[in-house]
Short mmCIF file of C-alpha atoms and ligand atoms in Angstrom, two decimals:
data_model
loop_
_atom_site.label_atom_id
_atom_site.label_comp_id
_atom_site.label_asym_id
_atom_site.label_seq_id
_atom_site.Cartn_x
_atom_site.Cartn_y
_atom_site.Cartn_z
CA UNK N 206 0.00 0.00 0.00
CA UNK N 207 1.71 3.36 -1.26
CA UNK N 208 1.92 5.68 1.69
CA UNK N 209 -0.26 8.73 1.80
CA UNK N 210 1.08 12.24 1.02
CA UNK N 211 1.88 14.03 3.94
CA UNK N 212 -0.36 16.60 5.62
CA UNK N 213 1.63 20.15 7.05
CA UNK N 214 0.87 21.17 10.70
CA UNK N 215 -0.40 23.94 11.30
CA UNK N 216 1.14 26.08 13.88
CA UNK N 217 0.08 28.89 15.86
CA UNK N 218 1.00 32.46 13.95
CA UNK N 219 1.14 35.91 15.18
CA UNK N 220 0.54 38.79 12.91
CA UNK N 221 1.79 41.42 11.04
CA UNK N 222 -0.19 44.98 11.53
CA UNK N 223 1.07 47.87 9.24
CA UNK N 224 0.64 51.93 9.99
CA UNK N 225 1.35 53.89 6.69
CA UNK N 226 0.95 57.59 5.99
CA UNK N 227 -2.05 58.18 3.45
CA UNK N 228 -0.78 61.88 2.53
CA UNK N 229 2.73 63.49 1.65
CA UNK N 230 4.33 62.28 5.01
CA UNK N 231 4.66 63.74 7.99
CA UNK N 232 1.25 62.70 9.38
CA UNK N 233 2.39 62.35 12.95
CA UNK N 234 3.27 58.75 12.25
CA UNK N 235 6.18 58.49 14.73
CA UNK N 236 4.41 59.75 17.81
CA UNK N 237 1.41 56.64 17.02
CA UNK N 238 3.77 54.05 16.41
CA UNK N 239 5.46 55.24 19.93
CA UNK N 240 1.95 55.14 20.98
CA UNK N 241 1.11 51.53 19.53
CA UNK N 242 4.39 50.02 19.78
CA UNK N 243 3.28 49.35 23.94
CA UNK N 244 0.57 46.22 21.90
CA UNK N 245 3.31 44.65 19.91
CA UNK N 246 6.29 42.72 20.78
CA UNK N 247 8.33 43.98 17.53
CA UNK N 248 8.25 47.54 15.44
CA UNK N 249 9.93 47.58 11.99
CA UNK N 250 11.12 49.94 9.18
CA UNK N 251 10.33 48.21 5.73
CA UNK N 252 10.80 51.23 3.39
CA UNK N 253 12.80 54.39 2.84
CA UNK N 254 15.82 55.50 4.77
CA UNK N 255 16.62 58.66 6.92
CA UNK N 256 14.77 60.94 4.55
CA UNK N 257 12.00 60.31 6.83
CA UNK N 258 11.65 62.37 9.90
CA UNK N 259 9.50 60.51 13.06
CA UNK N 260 8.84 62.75 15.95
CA UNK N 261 8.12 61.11 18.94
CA UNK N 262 7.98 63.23 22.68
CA UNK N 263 8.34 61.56 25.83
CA UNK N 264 7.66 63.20 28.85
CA UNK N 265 9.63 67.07 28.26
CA UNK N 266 11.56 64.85 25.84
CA UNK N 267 11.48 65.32 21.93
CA UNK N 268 13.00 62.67 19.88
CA UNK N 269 13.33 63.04 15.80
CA UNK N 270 14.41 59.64 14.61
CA UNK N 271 15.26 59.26 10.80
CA UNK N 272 16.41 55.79 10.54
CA UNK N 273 15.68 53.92 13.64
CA UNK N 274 12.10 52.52 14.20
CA UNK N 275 9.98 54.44 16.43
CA UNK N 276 9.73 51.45 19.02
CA UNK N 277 13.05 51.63 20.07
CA UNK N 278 12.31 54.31 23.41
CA UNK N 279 10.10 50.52 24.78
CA UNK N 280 12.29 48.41 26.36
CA UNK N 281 10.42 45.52 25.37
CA UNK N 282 9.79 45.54 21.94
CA UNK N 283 12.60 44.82 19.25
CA UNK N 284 13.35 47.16 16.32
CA UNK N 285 14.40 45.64 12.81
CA UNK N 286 15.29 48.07 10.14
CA UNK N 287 14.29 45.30 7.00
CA UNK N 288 15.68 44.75 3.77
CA UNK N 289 13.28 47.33 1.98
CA UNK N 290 15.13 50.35 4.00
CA UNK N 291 18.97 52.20 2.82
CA UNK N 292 20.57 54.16 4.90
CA UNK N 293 23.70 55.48 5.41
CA UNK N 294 25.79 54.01 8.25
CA UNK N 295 27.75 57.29 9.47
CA UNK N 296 23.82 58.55 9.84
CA UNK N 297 22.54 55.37 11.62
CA UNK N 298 25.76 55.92 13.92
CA UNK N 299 24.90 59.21 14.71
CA UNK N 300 21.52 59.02 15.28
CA UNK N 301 22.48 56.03 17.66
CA UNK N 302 24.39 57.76 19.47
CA UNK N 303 22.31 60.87 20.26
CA UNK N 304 19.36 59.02 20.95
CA UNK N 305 21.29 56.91 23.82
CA UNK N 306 22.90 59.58 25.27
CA UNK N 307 19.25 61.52 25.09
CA UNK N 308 17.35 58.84 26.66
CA UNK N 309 20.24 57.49 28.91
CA UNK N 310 19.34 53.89 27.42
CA UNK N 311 21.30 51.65 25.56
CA UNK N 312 19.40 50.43 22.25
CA UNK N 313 22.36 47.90 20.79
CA UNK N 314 20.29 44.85 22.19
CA UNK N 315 16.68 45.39 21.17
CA UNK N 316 17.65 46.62 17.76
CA UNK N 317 18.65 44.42 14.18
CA UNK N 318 19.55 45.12 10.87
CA UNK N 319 18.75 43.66 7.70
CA UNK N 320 22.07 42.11 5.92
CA UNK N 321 19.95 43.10 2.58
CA UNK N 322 19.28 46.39 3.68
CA UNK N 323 21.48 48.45 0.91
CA UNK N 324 24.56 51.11 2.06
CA UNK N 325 24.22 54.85 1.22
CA UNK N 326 28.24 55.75 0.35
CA UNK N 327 28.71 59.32 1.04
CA UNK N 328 28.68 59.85 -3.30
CA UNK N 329 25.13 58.93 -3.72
CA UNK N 330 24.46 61.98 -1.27
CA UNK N 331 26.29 63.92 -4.01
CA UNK N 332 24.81 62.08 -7.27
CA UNK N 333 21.86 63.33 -5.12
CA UNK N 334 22.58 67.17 -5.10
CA UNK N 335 24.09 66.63 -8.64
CA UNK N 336 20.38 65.41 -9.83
CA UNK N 337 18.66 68.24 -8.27
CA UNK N 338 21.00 70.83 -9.30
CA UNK N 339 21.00 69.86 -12.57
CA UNK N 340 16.69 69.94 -12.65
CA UNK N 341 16.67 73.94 -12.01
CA UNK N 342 13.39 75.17 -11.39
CA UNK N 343 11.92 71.42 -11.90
CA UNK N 344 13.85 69.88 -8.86
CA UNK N 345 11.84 67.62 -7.01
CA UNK N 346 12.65 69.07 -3.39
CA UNK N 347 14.66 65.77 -2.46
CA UNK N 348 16.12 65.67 1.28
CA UNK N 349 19.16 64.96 0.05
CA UNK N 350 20.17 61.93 1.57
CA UNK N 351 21.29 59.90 -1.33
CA UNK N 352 17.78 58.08 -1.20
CA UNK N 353 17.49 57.81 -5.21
CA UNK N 354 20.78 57.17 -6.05
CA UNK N 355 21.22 54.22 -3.26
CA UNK N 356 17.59 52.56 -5.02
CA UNK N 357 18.77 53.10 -7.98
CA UNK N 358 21.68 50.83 -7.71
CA UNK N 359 19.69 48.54 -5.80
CA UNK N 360 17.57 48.22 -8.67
CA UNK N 361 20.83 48.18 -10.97
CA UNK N 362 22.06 45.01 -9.04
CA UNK N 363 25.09 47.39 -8.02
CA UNK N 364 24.50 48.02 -5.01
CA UNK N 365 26.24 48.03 -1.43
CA UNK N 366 24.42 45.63 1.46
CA UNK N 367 25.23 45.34 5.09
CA UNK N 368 26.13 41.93 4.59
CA UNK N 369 28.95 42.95 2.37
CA UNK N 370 31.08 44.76 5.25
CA UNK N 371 32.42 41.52 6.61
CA UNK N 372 33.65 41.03 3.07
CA UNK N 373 37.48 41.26 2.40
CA UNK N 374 36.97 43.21 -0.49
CA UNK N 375 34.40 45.77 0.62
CA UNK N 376 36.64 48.19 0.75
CA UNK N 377 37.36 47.60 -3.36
CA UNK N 378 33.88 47.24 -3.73
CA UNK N 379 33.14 49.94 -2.43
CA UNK N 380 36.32 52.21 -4.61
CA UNK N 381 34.63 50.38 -7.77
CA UNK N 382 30.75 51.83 -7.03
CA UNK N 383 32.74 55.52 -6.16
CA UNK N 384 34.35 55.57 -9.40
CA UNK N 385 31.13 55.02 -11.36
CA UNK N 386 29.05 57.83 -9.14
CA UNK N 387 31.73 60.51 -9.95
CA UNK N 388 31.71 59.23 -13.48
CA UNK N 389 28.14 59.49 -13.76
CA UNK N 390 28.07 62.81 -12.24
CA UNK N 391 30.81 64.22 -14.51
CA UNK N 392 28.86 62.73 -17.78
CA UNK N 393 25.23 62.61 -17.11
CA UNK N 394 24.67 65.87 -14.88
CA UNK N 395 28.18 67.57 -15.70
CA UNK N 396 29.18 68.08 -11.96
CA UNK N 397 32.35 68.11 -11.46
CA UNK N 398 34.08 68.00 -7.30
CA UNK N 399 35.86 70.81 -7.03
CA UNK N 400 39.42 70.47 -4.70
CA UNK N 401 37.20 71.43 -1.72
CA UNK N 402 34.28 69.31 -2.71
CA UNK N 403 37.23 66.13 -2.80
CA UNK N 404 38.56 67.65 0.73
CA UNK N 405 35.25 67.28 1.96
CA UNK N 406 34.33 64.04 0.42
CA UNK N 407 37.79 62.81 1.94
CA UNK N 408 36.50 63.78 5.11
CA UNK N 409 32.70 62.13 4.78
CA UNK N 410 34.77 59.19 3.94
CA UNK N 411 36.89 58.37 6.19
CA UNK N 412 33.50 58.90 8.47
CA UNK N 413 31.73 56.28 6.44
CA UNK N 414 34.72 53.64 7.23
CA UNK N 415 35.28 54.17 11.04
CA UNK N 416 31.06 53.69 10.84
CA UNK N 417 31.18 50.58 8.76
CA UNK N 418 33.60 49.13 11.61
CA UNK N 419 31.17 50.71 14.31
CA UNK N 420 28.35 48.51 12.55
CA UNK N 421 29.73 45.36 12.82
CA UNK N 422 29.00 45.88 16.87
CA UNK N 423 25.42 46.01 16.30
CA UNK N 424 23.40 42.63 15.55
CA UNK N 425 23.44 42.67 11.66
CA UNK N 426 21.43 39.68 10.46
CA UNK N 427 18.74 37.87 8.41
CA UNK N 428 15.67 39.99 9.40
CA UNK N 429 12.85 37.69 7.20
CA UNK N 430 14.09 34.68 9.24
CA UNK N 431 13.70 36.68 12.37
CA UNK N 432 10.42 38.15 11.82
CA UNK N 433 9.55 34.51 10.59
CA UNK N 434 10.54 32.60 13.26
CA UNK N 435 9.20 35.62 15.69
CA UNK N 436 5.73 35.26 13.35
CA UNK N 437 6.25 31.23 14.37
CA UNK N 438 6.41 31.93 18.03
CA UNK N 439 3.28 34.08 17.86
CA UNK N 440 4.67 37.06 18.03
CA UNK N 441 3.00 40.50 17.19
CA UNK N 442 4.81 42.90 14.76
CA UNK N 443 3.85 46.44 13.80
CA UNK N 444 5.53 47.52 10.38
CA UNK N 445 6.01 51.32 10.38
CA UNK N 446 5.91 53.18 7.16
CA UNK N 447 7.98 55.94 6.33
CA UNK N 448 6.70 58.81 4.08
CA UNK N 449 3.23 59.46 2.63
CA UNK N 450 1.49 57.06 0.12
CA UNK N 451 1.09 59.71 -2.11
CA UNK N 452 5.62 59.89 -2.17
CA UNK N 453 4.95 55.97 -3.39
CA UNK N 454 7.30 55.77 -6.47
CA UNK N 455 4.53 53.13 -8.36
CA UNK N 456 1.36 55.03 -6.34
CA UNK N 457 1.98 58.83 -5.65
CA UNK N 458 2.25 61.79 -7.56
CA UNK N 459 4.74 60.75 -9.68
CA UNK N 460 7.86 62.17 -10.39
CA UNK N 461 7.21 64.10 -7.41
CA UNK N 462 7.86 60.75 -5.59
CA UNK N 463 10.28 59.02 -3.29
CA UNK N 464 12.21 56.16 -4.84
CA UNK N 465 10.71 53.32 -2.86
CA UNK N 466 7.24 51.63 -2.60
CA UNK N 467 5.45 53.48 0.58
CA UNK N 468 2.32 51.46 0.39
CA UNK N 469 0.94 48.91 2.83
CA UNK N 470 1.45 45.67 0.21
CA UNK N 471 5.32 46.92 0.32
CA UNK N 472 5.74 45.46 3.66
CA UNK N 473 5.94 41.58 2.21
CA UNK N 474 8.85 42.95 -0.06
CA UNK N 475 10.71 45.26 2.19
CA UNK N 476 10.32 42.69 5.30
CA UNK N 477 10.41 39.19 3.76
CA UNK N 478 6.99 38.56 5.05
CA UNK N 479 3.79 36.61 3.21
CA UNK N 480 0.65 39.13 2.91
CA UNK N 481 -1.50 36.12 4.47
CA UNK N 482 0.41 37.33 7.83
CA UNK N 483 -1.10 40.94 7.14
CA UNK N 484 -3.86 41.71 9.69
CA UNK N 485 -5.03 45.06 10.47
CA UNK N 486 -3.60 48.45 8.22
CA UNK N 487 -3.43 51.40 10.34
CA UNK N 488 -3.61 54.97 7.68
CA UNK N 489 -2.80 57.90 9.31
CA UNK N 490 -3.96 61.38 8.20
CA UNK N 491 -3.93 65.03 9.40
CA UNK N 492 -6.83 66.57 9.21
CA UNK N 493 -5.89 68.64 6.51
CA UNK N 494 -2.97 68.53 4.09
CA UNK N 495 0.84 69.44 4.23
CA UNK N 496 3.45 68.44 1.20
CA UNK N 497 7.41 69.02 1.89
CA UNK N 498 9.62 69.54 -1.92
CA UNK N 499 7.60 69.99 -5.23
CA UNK N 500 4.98 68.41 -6.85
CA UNK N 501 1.28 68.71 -7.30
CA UNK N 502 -0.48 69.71 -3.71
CA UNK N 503 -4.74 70.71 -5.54
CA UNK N 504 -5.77 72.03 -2.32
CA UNK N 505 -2.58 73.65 -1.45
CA UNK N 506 -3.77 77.67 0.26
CA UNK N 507 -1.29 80.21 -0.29
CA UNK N 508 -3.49 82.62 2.20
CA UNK N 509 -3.75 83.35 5.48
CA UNK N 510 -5.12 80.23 6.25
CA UNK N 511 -2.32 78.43 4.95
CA UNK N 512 0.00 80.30 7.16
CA UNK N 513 -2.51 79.80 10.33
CA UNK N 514 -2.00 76.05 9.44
CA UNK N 515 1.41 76.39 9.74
CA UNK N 516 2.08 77.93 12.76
CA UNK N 517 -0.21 76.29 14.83
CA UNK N 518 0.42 72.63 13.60
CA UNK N 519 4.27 73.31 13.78
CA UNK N 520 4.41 72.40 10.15
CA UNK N 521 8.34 72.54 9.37
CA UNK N 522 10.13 69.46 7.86
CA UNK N 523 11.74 67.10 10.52
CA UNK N 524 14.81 66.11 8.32
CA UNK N 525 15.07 69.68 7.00
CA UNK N 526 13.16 72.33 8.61
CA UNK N 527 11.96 73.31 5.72
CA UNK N 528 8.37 75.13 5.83
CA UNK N 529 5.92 72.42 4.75
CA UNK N 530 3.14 73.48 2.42
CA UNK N 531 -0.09 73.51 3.67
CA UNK N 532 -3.82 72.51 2.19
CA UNK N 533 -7.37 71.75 3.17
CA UNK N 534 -8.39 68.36 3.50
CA UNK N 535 -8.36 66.43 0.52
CA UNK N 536 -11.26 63.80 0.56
CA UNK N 537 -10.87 62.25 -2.97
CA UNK N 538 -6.66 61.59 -2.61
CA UNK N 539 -7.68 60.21 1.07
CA UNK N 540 -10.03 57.79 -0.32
CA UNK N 541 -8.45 56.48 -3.39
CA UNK N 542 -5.18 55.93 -0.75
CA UNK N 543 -7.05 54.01 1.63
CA UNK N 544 -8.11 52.15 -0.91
CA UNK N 545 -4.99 51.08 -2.56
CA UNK N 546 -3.77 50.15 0.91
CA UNK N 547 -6.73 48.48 1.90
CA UNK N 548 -6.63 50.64 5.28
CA UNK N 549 -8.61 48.98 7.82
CA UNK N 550 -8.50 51.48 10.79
CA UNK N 551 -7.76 55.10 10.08
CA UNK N 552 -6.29 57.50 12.46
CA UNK N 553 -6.62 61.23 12.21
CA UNK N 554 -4.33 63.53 13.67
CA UNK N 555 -3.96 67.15 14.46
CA UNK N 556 -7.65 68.09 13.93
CA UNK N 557 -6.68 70.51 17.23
CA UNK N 558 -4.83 72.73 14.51
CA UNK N 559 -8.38 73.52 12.78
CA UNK N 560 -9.47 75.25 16.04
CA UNK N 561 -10.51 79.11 14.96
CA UNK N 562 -11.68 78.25 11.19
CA UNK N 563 -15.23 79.40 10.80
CA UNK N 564 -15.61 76.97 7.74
CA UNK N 565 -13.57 74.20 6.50
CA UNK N 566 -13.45 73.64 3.03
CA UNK N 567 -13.34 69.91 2.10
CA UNK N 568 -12.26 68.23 -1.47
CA UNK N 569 -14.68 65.97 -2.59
CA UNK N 570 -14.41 65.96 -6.29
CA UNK N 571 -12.36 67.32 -9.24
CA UNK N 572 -13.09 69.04 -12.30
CA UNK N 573 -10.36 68.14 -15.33
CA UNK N 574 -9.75 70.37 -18.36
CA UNK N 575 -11.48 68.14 -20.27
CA UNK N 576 -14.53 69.46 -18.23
CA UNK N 577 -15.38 65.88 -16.40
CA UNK N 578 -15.66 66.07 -12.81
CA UNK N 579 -14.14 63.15 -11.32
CA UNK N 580 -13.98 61.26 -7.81
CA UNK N 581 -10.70 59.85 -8.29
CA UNK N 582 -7.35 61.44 -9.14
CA UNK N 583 -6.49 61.50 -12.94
CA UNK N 584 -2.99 60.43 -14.05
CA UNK N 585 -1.31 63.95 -13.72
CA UNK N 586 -2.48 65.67 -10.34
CA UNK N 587 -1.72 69.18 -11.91
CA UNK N 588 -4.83 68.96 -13.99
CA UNK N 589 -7.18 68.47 -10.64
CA UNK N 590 -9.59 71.37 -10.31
CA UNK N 591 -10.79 70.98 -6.48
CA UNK N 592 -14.48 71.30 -5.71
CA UNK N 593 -14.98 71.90 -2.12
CA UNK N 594 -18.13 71.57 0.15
CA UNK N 595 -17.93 73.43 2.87
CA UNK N 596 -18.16 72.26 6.68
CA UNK N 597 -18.96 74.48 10.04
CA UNK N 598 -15.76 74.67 12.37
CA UNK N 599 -15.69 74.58 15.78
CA UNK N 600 -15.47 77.30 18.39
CA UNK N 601 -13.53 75.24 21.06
CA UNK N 602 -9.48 76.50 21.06
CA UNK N 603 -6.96 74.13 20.33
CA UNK N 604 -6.01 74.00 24.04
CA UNK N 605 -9.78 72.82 24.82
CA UNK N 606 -9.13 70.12 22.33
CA UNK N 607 -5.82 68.95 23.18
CA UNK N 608 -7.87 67.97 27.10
CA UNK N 609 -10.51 66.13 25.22
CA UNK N 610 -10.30 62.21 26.06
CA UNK N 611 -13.07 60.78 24.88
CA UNK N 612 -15.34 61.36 21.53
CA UNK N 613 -18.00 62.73 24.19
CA UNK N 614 -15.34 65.44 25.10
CA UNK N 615 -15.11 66.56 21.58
CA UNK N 616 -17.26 69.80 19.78
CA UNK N 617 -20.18 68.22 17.80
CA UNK N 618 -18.49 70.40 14.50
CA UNK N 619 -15.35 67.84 15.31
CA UNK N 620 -17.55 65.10 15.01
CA UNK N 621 -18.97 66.30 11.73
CA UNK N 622 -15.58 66.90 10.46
CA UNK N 623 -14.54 63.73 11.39
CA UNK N 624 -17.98 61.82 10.11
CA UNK N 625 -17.40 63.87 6.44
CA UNK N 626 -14.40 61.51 5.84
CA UNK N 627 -15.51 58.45 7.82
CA UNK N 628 -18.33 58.46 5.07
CA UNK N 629 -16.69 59.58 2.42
CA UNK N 630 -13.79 57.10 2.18
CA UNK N 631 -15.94 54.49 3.55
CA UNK N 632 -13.56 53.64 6.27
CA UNK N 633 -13.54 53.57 10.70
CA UNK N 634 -11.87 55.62 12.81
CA UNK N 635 -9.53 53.91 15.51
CA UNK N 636 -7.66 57.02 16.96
CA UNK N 637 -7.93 60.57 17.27
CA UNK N 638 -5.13 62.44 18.20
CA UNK N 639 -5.86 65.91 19.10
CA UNK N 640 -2.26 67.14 20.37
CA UNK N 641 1.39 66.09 19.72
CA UNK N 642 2.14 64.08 23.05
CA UNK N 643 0.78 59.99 23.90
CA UNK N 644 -1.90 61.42 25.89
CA UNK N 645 -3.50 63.40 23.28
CA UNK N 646 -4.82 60.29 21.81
CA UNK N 647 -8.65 59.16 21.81
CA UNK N 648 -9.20 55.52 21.11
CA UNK N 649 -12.30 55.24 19.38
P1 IMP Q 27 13.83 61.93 -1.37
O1 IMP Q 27 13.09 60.74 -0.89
O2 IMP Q 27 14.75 62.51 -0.36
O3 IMP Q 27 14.49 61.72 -2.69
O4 IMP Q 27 12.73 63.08 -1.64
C1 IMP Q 27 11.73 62.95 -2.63
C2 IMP Q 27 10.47 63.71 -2.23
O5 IMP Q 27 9.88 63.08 -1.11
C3 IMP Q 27 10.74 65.15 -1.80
O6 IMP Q 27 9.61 65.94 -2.16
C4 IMP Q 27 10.82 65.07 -0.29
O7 IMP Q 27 10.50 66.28 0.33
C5 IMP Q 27 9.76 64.00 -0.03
N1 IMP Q 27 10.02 63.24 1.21
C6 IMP Q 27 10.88 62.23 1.38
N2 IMP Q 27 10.79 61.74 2.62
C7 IMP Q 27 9.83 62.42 3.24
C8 IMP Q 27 9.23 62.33 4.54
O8 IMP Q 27 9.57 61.48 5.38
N3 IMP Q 27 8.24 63.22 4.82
C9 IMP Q 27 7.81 64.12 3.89
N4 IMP Q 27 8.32 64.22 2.66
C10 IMP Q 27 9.32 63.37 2.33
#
């Protein structure tokens, strides 16, 4: 009798839940991800690199992190930066060290690295500033922290990984990916180092080495078997995004992108996880609208509203201080991204900022030159005509606000607000955060 094909066991799995941006960035995901991270037992970057900028404040504490996953102030969760993320090591180092010395806590042992995460060399920060420089008035606003160059040779199979630095040639592989950025910036943008440019690429050098050595002290490993076997043991993980959906290279407002996949489905590629582990997708959204760099923004104000916004929601870049751009809420981009990330539970943040608007004009459709009106945003964003409806604001100051800690506590106009894009983008609430520390957080 031929013996019967064998049946696999099952085994008990934890989960994977994912918080991505649904704007332009800088929704406020670091200070949620602080504030989640206390449900999971791991919190992990899957995408982008220290071009993001993650707030988080603890206690009279304010922490910007860039690179390192916003769990990594809990002493008992792990941080993995994945195989989806670059960054620079001298950066990582850096960062490292000023967040230990800031929070008097040592990090090394809850924290590990993808060996596939890819190395920013100090030249793709120049092939960087060569790219922009060479745009003029069409740059695209980049951060300039070698984020496109560093995909790009990731996607060229030329590419540096943290694997590689135990290698006995890294150093020549490294010399041999040098000489073709300063070739490629002498024949495709015409940028040539000056002698003080070399001097200070000597210098940003010799910082990258003594960091590469630095690196090989922290736990550098194969993050997908971790999360795996950590998935195996029934662990809980919470994948962070990095940027705004609408920066997602395949999915955003293309060219005025980032150069990596932002989107919820890119945490299977950029963690070495299956989607069938995928359970809840947190999208976070402000209120209203802010856009860092260039690019198509419809409901962008250039008024005094604009500048209200600004002040009173703090809106300056956390990687460059730049003055972010600032917009009424934009229901038909918010729907269409919670959509393509299948977001389960939304969170909206900084509604507080609104406080002392009469009306609020909201987005909820588009007129085209074609002289369509649409409900979903056509292939170039420059050629959406907003069509607002407009909804009563609240009298309450943002100070009243920020004390509210239940929905009951909230103004009945918040509620409104807040029920205008529940219904709109077809989609729950979980949190409302309605002031920048933990405790300004209402769980629906
Ligand atoms: P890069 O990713 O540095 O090349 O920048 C490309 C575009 O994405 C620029 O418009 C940046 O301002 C924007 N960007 C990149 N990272 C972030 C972020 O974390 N928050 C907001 N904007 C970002």
């Amino acid at each position: 009798m031929k013996t019967k094909l064998s049946k696999a066991v099952s085994v008990a799995l934890g989960y994977v839940d994912v918080l991505v941006g649904l704007q332009w960035g800088d929704e406020g995901k670091g200070k949620m991800i602080d504030y989640l991270s206390q449900f999971y037992d791991v919190v992990c970057r899957f995408n982008g690199g220290q071009n993001a900028g993650h707030t988080i404040i603890h206690g009279v504490l304010k922490f910007v992190l860039h690179i390192l996953p916003s769990g990594i102030l809990n002493p008992n969760v792990k941080n993995v930066i994945g195989n989806g993320v670059v960054f620079s090591p001298e950066g990582f180092v850096d960062e490292v060290n000023e967040i230990q010395e800031k929070a008097g806590i040592d990090i090394k042992p809850n924290l590990y690295i993808s060996n596939r995460a890819h190395i920013t060399i100090p030249t793709h920060r120049w092939l960087d500033k060569a790219s922009e420089d060479s745009k003029g008035d069409s740059k695209i606003g980049s951060t300039l922290k070698g984020i496109s160059p560093t995909y790009r040779d990731k996607i060229s199979r030329e590419g540096l990984r943290y694997g590689d630095i135990y290698l006995t040639n890294f150093k020549e592989m490294y010399q041999a990916l040098k000489t073709e950025h300063l070739k490629m910036m002498e024949s495709k943008y015409h940028f040539i180092l000056s002698i003080e440019d070399m001097d200070e690429l000597d210098i940003q050098e010799a910082k990258f080495f003594s960091a590469i050595e630095s690196m090989k002290s922290f736990q550098i490993c194969d993050t997908s078997k971790l999360l795996n076997d950590e998935l195996h043991a029934g662990k809980k993980i919470l994948a962070e995004g990095a940027q705004g959906t609408l920066l997602d290279i395949d999915h955003g407002s293309y060219k005025f992108v980032t150069s990596s996949n932002v989107i919820s489905g890119a945490v299977c590629t950029g963690l070495g996880i299956s989607p069938k582990r995928v359970r809840k997708i947190y999208g976070a959204a402000k209120a209203y609208n802010t856009r860092v760099g260039s690019g198509p923004f419809p409901t962008e104000l250039f008024d005094d509203n604009g500048d209200l916004m600004r002040k009173n929601g703090c809106e300056f870049g956390a990687t460059t201080g730049r003055p972010r751009r600032c917009g009424d809420l934009d229901l038909v981009l918010l729907k269409q991204q919670c959509i393509v990330n299948g977001v389960t539970d939304l969170i909206i943040l900084k509604g507080d900022v609104l406080s002392g608007f009469n009306q609020l004009p909201v987005c909820k459709s588009y007129d085209l030159p074609d002289g369509t009106n649409v409900k979903w945003p056509p292939h170039d964003l420059y050629d959406a005509k907003p069509v607002y409806e407009q909804v009563p604001g609240w009298k309450q100051t943002m100070q009243e606000l920020n004390v509210c800690k239940t929905i009951d506590d909230l103004p009945q106009e918040f509620i409104n607000y807040l029920n205008q894009i529940v219904e709109y983008c077809n989609t729950d609430i979980a949190y409302i955060s309605v002031g920048p520390d933990k405790e300004h957080t209402i769980e629906v």
